[in-house]
Coordinates of N, CA, C and O in Angstrom, one line a residue:
X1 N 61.2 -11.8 64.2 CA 60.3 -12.4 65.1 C 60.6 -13.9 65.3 O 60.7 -14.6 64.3
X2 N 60.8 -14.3 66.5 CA 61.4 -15.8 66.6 C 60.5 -16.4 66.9 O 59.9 -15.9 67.8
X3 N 59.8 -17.9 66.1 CA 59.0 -18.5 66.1 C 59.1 -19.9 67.6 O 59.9 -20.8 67.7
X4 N 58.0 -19.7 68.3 CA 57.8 -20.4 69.6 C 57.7 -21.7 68.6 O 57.5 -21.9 67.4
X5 N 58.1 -22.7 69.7 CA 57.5 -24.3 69.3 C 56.3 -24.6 68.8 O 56.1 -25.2 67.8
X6 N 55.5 -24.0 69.7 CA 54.2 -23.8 69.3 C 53.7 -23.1 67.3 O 52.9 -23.5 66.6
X7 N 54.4 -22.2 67.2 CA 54.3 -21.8 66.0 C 55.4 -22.6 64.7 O 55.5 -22.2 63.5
X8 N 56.0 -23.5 65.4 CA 56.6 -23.9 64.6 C 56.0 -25.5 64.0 O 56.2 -26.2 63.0
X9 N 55.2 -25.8 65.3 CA 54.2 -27.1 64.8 C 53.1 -26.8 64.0 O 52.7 -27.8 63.3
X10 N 52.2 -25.5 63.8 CA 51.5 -24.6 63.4 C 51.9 -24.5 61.8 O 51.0 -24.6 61.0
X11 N 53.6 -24.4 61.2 CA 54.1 -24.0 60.1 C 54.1 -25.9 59.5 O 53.6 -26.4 58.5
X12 N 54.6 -26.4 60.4 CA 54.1 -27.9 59.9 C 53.3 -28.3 59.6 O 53.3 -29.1 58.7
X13 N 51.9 -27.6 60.5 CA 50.6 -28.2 60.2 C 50.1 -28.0 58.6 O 49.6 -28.8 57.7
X14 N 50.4 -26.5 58.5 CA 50.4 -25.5 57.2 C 50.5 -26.1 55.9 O 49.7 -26.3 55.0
X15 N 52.3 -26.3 56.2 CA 53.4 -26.5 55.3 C 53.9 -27.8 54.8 O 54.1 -28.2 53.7
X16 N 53.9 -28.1 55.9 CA 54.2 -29.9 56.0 C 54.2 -30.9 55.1 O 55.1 -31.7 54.8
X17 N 52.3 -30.7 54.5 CA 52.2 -31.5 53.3 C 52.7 -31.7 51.9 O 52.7 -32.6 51.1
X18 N 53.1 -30.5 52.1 CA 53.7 -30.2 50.6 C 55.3 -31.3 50.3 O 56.1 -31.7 51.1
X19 N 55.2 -31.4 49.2 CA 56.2 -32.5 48.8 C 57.3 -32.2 49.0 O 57.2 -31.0 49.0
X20 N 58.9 -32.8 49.2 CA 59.7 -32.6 49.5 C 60.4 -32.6 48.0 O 60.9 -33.7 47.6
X21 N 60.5 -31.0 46.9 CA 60.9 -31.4 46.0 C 61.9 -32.7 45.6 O 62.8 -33.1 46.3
X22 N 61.6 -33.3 44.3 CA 62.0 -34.1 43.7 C 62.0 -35.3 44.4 O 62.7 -36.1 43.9
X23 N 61.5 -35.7 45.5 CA 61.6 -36.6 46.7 C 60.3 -37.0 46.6 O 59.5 -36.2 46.1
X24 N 59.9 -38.4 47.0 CA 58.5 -39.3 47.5 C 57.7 -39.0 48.8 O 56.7 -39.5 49.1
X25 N 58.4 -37.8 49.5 CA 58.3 -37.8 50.8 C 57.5 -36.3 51.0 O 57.6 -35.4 50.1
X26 N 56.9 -36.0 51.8 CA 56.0 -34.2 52.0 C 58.0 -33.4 52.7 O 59.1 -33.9 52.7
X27 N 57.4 -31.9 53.0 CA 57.9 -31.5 54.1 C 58.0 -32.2 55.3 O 59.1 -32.8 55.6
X28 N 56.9 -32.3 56.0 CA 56.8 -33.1 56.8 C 57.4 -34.6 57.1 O 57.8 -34.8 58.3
X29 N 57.3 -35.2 56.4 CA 57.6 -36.8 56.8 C 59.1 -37.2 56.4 O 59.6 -38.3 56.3
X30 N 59.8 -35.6 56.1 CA 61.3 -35.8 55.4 C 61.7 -35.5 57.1 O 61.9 -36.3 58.0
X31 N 61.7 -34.2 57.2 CA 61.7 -34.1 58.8 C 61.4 -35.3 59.9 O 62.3 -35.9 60.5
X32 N 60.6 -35.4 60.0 CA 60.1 -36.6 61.1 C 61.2 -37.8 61.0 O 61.9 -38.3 61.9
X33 N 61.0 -38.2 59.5 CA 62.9 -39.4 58.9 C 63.9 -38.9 59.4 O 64.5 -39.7 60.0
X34 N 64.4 -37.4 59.3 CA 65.2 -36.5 59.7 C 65.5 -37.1 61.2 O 66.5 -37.8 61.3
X35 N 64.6 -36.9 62.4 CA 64.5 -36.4 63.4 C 64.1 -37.9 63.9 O 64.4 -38.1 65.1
X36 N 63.7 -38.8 63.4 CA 63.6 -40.1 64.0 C 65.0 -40.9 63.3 O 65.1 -41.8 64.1
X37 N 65.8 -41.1 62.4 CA 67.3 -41.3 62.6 C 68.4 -40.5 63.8 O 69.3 -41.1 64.3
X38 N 68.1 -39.3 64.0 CA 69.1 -38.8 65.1 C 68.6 -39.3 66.2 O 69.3 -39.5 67.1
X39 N 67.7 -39.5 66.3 CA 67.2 -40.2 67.8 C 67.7 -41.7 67.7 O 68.2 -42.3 68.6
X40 N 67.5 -42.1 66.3 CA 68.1 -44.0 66.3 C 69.5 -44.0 66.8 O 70.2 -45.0 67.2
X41 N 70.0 -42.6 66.5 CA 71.9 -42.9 66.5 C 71.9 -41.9 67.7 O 72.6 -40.9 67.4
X42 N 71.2 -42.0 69.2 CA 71.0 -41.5 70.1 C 71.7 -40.2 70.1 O 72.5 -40.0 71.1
X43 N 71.7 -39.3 69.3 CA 72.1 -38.1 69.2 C 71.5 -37.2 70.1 O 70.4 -37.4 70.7
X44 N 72.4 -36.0 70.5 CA 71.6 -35.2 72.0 C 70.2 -34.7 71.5 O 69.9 -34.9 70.3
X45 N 69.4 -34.2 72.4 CA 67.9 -33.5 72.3 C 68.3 -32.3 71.1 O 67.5 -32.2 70.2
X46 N 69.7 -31.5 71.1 CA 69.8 -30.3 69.9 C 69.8 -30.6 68.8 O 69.0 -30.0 68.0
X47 N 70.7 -31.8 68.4 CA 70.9 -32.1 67.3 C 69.5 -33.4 66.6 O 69.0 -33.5 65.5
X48 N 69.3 -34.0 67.4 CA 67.5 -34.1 66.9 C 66.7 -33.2 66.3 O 66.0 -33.2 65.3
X49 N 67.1 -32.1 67.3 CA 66.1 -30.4 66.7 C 66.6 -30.3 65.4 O 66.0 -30.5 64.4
X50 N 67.6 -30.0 65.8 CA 68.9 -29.5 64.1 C 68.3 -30.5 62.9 O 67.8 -29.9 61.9
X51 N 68.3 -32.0 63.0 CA 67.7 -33.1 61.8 C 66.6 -32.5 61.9 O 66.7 -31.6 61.1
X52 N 64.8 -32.6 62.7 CA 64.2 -31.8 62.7 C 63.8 -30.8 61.4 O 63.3 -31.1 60.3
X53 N 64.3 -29.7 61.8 CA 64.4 -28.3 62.0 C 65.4 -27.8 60.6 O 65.3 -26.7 60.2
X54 N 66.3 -28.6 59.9 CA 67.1 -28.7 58.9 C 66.4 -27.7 58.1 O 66.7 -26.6 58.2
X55 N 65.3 -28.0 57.3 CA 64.8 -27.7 56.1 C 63.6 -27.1 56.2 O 62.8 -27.2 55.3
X56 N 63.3 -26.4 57.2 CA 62.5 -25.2 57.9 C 62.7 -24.1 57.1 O 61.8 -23.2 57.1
X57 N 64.0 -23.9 56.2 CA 63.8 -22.5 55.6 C 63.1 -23.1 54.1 O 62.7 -22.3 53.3
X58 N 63.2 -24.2 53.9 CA 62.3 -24.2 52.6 C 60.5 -23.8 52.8 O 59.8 -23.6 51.9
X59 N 60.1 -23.8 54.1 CA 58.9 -23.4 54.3 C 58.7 -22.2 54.3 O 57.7 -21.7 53.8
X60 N 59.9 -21.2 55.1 CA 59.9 -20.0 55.0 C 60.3 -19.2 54.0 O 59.9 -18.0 53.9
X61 N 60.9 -19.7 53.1 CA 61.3 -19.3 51.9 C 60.9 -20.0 51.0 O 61.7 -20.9 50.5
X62 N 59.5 -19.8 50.5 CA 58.8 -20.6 49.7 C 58.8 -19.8 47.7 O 58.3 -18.9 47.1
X63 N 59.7 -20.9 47.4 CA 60.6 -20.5 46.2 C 59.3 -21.2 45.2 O 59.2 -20.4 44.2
X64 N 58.4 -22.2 44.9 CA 57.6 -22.6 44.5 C 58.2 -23.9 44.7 O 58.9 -24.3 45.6
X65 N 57.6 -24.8 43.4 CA 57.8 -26.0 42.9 C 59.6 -26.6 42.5 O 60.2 -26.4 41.4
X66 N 59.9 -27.2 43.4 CA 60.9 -27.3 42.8 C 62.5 -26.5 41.8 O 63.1 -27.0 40.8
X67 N 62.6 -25.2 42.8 CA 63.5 -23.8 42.2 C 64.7 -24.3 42.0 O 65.5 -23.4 41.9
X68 N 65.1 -25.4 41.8 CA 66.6 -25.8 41.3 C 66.3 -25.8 39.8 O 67.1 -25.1 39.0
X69 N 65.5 -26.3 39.4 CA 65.4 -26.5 38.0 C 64.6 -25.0 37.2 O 63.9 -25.2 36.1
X70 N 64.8 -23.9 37.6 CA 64.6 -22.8 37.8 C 66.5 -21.8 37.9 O 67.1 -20.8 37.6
X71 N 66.6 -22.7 38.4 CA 68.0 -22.4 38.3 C 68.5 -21.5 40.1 O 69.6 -21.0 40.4
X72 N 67.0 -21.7 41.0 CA 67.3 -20.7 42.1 C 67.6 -21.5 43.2 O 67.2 -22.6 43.3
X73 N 68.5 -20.7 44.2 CA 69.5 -21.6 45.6 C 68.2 -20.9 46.5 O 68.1 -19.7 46.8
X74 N 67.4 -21.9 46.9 CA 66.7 -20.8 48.2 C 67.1 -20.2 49.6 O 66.6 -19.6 50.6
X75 N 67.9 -20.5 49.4 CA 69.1 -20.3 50.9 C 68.5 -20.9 52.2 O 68.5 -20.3 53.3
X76 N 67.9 -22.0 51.9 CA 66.8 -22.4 53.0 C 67.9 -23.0 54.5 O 67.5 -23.3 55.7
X77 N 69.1 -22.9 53.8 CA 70.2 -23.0 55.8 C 69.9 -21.5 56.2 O 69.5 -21.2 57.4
X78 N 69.9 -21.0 55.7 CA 70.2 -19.2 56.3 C 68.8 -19.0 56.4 O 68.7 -19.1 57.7
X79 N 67.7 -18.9 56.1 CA 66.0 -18.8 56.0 C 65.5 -18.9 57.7 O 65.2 -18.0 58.4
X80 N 65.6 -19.9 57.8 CA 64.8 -20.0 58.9 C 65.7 -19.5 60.6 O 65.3 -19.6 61.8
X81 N 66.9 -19.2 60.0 CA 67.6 -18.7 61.4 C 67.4 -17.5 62.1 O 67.5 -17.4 63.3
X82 N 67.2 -16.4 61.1 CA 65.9 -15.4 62.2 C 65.2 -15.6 63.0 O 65.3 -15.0 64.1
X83 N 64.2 -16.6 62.6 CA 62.9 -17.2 63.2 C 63.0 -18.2 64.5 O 62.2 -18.4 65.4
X84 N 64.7 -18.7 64.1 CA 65.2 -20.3 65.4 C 65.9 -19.0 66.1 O 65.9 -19.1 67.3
X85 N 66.5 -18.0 65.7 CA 67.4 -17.7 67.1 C 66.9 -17.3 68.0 O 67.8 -17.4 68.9
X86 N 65.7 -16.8 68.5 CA 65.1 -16.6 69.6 C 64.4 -17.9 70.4 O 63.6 -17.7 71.4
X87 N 64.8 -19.2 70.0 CA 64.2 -20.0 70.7 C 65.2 -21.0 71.2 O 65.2 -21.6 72.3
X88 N 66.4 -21.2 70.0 CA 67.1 -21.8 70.2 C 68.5 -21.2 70.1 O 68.6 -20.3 69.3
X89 N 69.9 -21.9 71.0 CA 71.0 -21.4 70.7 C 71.6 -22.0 69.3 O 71.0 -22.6 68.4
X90 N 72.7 -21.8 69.5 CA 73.9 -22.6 68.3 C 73.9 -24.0 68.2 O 74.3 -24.6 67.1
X91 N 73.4 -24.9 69.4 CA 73.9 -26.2 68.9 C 72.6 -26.7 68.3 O 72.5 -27.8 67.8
X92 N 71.7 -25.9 68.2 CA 70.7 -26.3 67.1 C 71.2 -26.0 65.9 O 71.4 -26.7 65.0
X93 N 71.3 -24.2 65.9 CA 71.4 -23.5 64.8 C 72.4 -23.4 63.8 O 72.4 -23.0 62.7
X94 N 73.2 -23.9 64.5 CA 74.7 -24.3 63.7 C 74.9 -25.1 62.4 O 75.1 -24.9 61.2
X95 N 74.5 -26.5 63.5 CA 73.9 -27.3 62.4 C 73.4 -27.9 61.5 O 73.7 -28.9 60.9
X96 N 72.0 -26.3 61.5 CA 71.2 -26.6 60.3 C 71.7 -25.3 59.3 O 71.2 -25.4 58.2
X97 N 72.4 -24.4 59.6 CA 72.7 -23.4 58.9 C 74.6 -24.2 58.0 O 75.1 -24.2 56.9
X98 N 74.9 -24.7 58.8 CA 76.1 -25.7 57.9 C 75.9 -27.0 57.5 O 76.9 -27.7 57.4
X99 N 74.5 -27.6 57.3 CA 74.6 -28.6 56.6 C 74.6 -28.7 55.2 O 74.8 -29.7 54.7
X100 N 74.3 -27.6 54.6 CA 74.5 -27.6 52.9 C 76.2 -27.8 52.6 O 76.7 -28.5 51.7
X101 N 76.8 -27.1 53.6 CA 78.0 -27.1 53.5 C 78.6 -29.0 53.8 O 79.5 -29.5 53.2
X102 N 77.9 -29.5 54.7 CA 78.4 -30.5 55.2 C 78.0 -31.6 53.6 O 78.6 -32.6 53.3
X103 N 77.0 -31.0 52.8 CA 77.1 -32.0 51.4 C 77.9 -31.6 51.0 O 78.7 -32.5 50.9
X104 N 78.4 -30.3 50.5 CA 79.9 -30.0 50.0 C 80.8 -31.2 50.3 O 80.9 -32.2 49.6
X105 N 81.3 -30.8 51.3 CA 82.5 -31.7 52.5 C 81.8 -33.6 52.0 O 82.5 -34.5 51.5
X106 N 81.0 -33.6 52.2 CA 81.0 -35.1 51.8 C 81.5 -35.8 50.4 O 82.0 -36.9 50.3
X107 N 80.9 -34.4 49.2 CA 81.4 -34.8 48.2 C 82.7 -35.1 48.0 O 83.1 -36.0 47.3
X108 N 83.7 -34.1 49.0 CA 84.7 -34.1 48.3 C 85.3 -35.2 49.7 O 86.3 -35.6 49.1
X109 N 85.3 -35.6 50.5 CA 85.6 -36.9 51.5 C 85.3 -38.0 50.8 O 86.2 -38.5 50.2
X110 N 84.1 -38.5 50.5 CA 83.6 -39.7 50.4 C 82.9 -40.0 49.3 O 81.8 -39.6 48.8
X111 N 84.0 -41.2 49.0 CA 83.8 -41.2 47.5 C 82.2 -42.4 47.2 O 81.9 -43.3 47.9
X112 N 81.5 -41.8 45.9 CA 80.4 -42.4 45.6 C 79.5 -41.4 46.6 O 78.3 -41.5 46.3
X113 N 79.6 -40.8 47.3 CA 78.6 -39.9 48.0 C 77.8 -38.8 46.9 O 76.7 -38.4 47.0
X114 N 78.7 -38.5 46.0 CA 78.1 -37.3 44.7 C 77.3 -38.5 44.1 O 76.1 -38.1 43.9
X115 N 77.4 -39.5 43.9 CA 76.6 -40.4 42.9 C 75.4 -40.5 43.4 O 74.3 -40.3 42.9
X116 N 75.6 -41.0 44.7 CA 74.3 -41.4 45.5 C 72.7 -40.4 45.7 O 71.5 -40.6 46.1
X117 N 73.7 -39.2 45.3 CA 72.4 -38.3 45.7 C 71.0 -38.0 44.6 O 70.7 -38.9 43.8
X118 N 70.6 -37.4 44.7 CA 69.5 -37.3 43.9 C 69.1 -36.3 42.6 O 68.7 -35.2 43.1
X119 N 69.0 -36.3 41.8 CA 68.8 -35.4 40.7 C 68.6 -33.6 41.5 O 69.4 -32.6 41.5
X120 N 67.7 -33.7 42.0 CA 67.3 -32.1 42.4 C 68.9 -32.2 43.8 O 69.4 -31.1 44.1
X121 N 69.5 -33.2 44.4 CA 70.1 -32.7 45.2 C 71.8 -32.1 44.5 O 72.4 -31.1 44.8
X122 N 72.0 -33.0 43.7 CA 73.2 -32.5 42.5 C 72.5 -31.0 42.0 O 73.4 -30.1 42.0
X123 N 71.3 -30.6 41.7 CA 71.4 -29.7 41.1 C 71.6 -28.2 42.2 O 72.1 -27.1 42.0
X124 N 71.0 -28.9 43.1 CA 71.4 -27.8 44.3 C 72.4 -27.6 44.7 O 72.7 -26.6 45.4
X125 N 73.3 -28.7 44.4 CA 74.9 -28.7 44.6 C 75.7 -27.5 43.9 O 76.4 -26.5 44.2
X126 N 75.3 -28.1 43.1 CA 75.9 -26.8 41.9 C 75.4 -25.4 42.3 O 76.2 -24.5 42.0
X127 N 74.5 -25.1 42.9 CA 73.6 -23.8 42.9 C 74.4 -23.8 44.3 O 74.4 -22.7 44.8
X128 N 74.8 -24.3 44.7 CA 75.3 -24.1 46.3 C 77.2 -23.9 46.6 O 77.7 -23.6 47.7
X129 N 77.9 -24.2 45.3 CA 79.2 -23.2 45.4 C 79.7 -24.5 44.9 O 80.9 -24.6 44.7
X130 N 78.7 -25.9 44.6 CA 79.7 -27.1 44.4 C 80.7 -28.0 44.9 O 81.0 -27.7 46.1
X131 N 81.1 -28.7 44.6 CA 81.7 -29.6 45.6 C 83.1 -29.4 46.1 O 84.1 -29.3 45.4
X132 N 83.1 -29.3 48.0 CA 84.3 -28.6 48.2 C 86.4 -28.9 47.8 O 87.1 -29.9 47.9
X133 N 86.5 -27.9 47.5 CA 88.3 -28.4 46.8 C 88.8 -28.6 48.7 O 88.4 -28.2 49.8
X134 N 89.8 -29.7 48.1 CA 90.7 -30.4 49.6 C 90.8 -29.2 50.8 O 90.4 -29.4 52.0
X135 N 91.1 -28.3 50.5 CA 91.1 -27.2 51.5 C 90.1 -26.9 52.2 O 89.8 -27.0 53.4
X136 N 89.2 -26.4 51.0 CA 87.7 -26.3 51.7 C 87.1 -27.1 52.4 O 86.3 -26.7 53.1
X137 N 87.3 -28.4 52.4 CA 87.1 -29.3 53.1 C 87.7 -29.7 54.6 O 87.1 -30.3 55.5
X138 N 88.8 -29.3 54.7 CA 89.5 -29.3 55.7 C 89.4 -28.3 56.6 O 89.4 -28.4 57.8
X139 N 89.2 -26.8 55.9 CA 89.0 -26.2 56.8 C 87.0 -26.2 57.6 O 86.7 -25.8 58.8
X140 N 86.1 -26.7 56.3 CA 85.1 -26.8 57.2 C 84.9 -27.9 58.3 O 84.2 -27.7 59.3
X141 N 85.7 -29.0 58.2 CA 85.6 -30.1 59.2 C 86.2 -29.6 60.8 O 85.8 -30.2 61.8
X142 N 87.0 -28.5 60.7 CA 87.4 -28.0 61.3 C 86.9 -27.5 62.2 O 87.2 -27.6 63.3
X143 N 85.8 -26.7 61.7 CA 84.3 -25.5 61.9 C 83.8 -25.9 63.9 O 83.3 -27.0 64.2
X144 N 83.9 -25.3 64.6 CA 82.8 -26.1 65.5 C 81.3 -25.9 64.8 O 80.8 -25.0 64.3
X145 N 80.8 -27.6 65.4 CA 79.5 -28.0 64.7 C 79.6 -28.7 63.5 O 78.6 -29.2 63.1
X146 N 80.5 -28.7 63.0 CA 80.6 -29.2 61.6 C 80.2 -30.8 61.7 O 79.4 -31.2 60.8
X147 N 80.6 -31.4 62.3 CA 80.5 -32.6 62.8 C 79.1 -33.1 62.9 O 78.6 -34.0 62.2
X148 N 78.6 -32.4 63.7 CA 77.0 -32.2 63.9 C 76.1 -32.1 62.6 O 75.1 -32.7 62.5
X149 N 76.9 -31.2 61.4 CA 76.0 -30.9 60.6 C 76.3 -31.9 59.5 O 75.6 -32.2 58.5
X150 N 77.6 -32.4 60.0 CA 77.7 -33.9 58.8 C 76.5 -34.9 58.9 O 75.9 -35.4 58.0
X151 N 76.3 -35.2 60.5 CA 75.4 -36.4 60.6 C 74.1 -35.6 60.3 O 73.5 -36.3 59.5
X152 N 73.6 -34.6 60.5 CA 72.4 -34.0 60.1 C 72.7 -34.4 58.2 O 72.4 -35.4 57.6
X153 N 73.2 -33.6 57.8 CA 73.1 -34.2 56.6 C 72.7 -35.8 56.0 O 71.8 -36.2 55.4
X154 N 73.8 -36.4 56.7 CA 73.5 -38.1 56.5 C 72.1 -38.3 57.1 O 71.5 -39.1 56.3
X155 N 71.2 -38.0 58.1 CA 70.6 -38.7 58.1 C 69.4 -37.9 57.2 O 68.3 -38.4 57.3
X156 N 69.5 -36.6 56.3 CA 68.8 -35.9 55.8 C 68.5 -36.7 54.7 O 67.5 -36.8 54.1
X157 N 70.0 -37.4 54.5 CA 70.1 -38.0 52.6 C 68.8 -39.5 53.2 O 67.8 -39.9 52.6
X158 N 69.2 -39.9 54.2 CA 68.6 -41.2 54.8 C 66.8 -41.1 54.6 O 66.1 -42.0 54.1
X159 N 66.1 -39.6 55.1 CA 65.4 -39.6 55.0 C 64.4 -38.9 53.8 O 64.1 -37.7 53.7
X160 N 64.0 -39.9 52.9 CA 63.6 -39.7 52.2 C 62.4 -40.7 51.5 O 61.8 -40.4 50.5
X161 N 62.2 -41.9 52.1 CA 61.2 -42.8 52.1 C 60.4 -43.1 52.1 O 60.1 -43.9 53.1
X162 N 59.6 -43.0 51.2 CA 57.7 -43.0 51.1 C 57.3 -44.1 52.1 O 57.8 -45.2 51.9
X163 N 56.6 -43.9 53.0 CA 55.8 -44.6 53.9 C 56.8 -45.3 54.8 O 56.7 -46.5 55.0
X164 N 57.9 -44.3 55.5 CA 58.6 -45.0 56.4 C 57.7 -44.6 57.5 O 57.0 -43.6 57.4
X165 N 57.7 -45.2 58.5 CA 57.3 -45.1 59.6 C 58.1 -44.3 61.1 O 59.2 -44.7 61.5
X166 N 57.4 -43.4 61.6 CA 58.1 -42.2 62.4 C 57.3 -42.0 63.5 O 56.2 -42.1 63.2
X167 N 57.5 -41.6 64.9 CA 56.8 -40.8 65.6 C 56.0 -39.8 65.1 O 56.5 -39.3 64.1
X168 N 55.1 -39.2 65.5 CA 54.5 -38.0 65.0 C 55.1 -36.7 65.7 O 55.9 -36.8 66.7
X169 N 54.7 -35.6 64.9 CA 55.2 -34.3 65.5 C 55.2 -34.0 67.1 O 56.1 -33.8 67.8
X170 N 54.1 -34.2 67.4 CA 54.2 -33.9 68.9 C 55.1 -34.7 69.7 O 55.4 -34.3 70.8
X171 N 55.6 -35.8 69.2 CA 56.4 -36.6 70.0 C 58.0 -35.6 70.5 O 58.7 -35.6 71.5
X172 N 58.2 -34.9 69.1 CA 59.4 -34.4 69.0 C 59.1 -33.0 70.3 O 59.8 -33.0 71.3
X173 N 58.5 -32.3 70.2 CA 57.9 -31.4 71.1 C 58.7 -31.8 72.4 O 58.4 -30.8 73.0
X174 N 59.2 -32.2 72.9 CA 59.7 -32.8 74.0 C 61.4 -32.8 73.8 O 62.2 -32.7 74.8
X175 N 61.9 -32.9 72.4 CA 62.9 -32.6 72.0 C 63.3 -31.0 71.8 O 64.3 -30.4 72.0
X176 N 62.2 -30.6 71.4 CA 62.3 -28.8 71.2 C 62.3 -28.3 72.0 O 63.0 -27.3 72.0
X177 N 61.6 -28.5 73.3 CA 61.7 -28.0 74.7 C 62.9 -27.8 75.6 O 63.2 -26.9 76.3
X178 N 63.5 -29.4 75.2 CA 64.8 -29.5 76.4 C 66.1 -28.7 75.0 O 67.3 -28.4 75.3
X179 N 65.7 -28.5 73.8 CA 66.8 -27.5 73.3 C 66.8 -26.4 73.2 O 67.7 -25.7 72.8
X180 N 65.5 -26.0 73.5 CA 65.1 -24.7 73.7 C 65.6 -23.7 74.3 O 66.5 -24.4 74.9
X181 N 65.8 -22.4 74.7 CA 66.7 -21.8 74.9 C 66.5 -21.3 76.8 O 67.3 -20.9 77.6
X182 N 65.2 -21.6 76.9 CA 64.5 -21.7 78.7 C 64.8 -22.6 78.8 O 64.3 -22.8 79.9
X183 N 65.5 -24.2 78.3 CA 65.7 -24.4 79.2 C 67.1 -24.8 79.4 O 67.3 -25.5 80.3
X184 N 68.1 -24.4 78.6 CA 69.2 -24.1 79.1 C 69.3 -23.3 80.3 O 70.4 -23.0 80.7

């Protein structure tokens, strides 16, 4: 069942509040950080969605409190793409389904990027196949979209700041629309 815009502001309303494990920030206001950096770095209407829309499978795949330290990978890239492919194509879905991968690739590119991250995001690292060897790296940079899912990542790590200031949801609504799949 693919989730309308409409029901996808509905799972925000829901979901939203809840904290963005190990982070200062809800669901909600990691996204919005998410989705108002790709707009700062005038990224197209999809890849807004994609920052957006990244971490939509941690709503749908609701693992509890913080499942890294549990030891569990919620596969929250793969989660929510059931739900987006009926509304949206690939240059949303891409992505958000290869940005775990794009922390891989960062580890192993840029150095001090493993340091910088955050306790629960190292541990998801590990739970996520770990940091990519030279190859692996080259062959995902390679990926179409990968590119895309690098800067979604960066601005993912970016957003994480208690009481940054963002447009509200509805603002993005306007972003979901023109990536939406009517109206391609």
């Amino acid at each position: 069942m693919a989730l309308t815009i409409s029901d996808i502001c509905i799972l925000f309303a829901r979901k939203g509040g809840r904290l963005y494990d190990g982070e200062p920030v809800t669901q909600l206001e990691h996204a919005l950080q998410s989705a108002a950096r790709a707009e700062a770095a005038s990224a197209p209407p999809a890849l807004v969605c994609a920052a957006l829309l990244h971490d939509l499978g941690h709503m749908l795949n609701d693992q509890g409190e913080t499942p890294t330290l549990r030891g569990i990978d919620d596969l929250h890239q793969f989660a929510a793409l059931p739900f987006l492919r009926g509304t949206f194509d690939e240059d949303v879905l891409e992505p958000i389904r290869l940005h775990v991968d794009a922390k891989r690739y960062l580890c192993a590119t840029h150095p001090g990027y493993y340091d910088a991250l955050s306790a629960d995001s190292k541990r998801s690292l590990k739970l996520q196949g770990g940091v990519f060897t030279a190859d692996e790296a080259a062959a995902f940079i390679a990926r179409p979209y990968a590119r895309g899912a690098v800067d979604v990542r960066q601005w993912d790590d970016l957003a994480k700041v208690a009481g940054a200031p963002t447009p509200p949801l509805a603002y993005y609504v306007t972003f979901l629309e023109a990536a939406g799949r009517r109206a391609a």
